[in-house]
Amino acid sequence: MSRLIKNNYANSALLKELMTTPPMTAEQHAEIMRKRIAHRRMVEEAKELKTASEDAYQGQ
């Protein structure tokens, strides 16, 4: 099974923009982390459902 690899070099922001942008607030960071965790849980649950359905199919 191949894994998708994120391309870390796809960001086209200029260094000046990155260095002069104010850091994100704690609330912004918390929201991003909540979304990331929710997405990860959704993916893990989908994988578990898939393996459970495959196991049930194999058992017949």
PDB file of C-alpha atoms in Angstrom:
ATOM      1  CA  MET A   1       0.000   0.000   0.000  1.00  0.00           C
ATOM      2  CA  SER A   2       1.450   3.336  -0.981  1.00  0.00           C
ATOM      3  CA  ARG A   3       1.266   6.305   1.324  1.00  0.00           C
ATOM      4  CA  LEU A   4       0.626   9.830   0.229  1.00  0.00           C
ATOM      5  CA  ILE A   5       3.615  12.037   0.918  1.00  0.00           C
ATOM      6  CA  LYS A   6       3.062  15.710   1.554  1.00  0.00           C
ATOM      7  CA  ASN A   7       5.100  18.014  -0.621  1.00  0.00           C
ATOM      8  CA  ASN A   8       6.761  20.418   1.797  1.00  0.00           C
ATOM      9  CA  TYR A   9       8.127  22.528  -1.050  1.00  0.00           C
ATOM     10  CA  ALA A  10       4.757  23.444  -2.587  1.00  0.00           C
ATOM     11  CA  ASN A  11       4.322  26.604  -0.473  1.00  0.00           C
ATOM     12  CA  SER A  12       4.842  29.639  -2.651  1.00  0.00           C
ATOM     13  CA  ALA A  13       4.868  32.238   0.139  1.00  0.00           C
ATOM     14  CA  LEU A  14       7.721  34.694   0.064  1.00  0.00           C
ATOM     15  CA  LEU A  15      10.162  34.728   2.965  1.00  0.00           C
ATOM     16  CA  LYS A  16       9.338  38.373   3.710  1.00  0.00           C
ATOM     17  CA  GLU A  17       5.638  37.496   4.022  1.00  0.00           C
ATOM     18  CA  LEU A  18       6.437  34.640   6.364  1.00  0.00           C
ATOM     19  CA  MET A  19       8.730  36.712   8.552  1.00  0.00           C
ATOM     20  CA  THR A  20       6.400  39.715   8.869  1.00  0.00           C
ATOM     21  CA  THR A  21       3.152  37.817   9.478  1.00  0.00           C
ATOM     22  CA  PRO A  22       2.106  37.845  13.137  1.00  0.00           C
ATOM     23  CA  PRO A  23       1.998  34.439  14.828  1.00  0.00           C
ATOM     24  CA  MET A  24      -1.342  32.705  15.183  1.00  0.00           C
ATOM     25  CA  THR A  25      -3.262  33.045  18.392  1.00  0.00           C
ATOM     26  CA  ALA A  26      -3.817  30.187  20.814  1.00  0.00           C
ATOM     27  CA  GLU A  27      -7.457  30.032  19.710  1.00  0.00           C
ATOM     28  CA  GLN A  28      -6.468  29.690  16.054  1.00  0.00           C
ATOM     29  CA  HIS A  29      -3.980  26.962  16.897  1.00  0.00           C
ATOM     30  CA  ALA A  30      -6.539  25.110  19.017  1.00  0.00           C
ATOM     31  CA  GLU A  31      -9.089  25.212  16.192  1.00  0.00           C
ATOM     32  CA  ILE A  32      -6.578  23.878  13.680  1.00  0.00           C
ATOM     33  CA  MET A  33      -5.599  21.072  16.048  1.00  0.00           C
ATOM     34  CA  ARG A  34      -9.266  20.170  16.712  1.00  0.00           C
ATOM     35  CA  LYS A  35      -9.910  19.906  12.973  1.00  0.00           C
ATOM     36  CA  ARG A  36      -6.756  17.834  12.457  1.00  0.00           C
ATOM     37  CA  ILE A  37      -7.684  15.436  15.281  1.00  0.00           C
ATOM     38  CA  ALA A  38     -11.271  15.106  14.048  1.00  0.00           C
ATOM     39  CA  HIS A  39     -10.047  14.300  10.539  1.00  0.00           C
ATOM     40  CA  ARG A  40      -7.557  11.738  11.832  1.00  0.00           C
ATOM     41  CA  ARG A  41     -10.273  10.041  13.921  1.00  0.00           C
ATOM     42  CA  MET A  42     -12.589   9.937  10.918  1.00  0.00           C
ATOM     43  CA  VAL A  43      -9.896   8.275   8.811  1.00  0.00           C
ATOM     44  CA  GLU A  44      -9.067   5.767  11.561  1.00  0.00           C
ATOM     45  CA  GLU A  45     -12.732   4.865  12.020  1.00  0.00           C
ATOM     46  CA  ALA A  46     -13.139   4.383   8.268  1.00  0.00           C
ATOM     47  CA  LYS A  47     -10.120   2.051   8.237  1.00  0.00           C
ATOM     48  CA  GLU A  48     -11.539   0.079  11.162  1.00  0.00           C
ATOM     49  CA  LEU A  49     -14.926  -0.248   9.461  1.00  0.00           C
ATOM     50  CA  LYS A  50     -13.253  -1.381   6.261  1.00  0.00           C
ATOM     51  CA  THR A  51     -11.192  -4.063   7.997  1.00  0.00           C
ATOM     52  CA  ALA A  52     -14.227  -5.182  10.025  1.00  0.00           C
ATOM     53  CA  SER A  53     -16.321  -5.541   6.877  1.00  0.00           C
ATOM     54  CA  GLU A  54     -13.487  -7.405   5.127  1.00  0.00           C
ATOM     55  CA  ASP A  55     -13.163  -9.738   8.108  1.00  0.00           C
ATOM     56  CA  ALA A  56     -16.916 -10.380   8.138  1.00  0.00           C
ATOM     57  CA  TYR A  57     -16.813 -11.080   4.409  1.00  0.00           C
ATOM     58  CA  GLN A  58     -13.861 -13.474   4.811  1.00  0.00           C
ATOM     59  CA  GLY A  59     -15.644 -15.315   7.625  1.00  0.00           C
ATOM     60  CA  GLN A  60     -18.589 -16.343   5.455  1.00  0.00           C
TER      61      GLN A  60
END
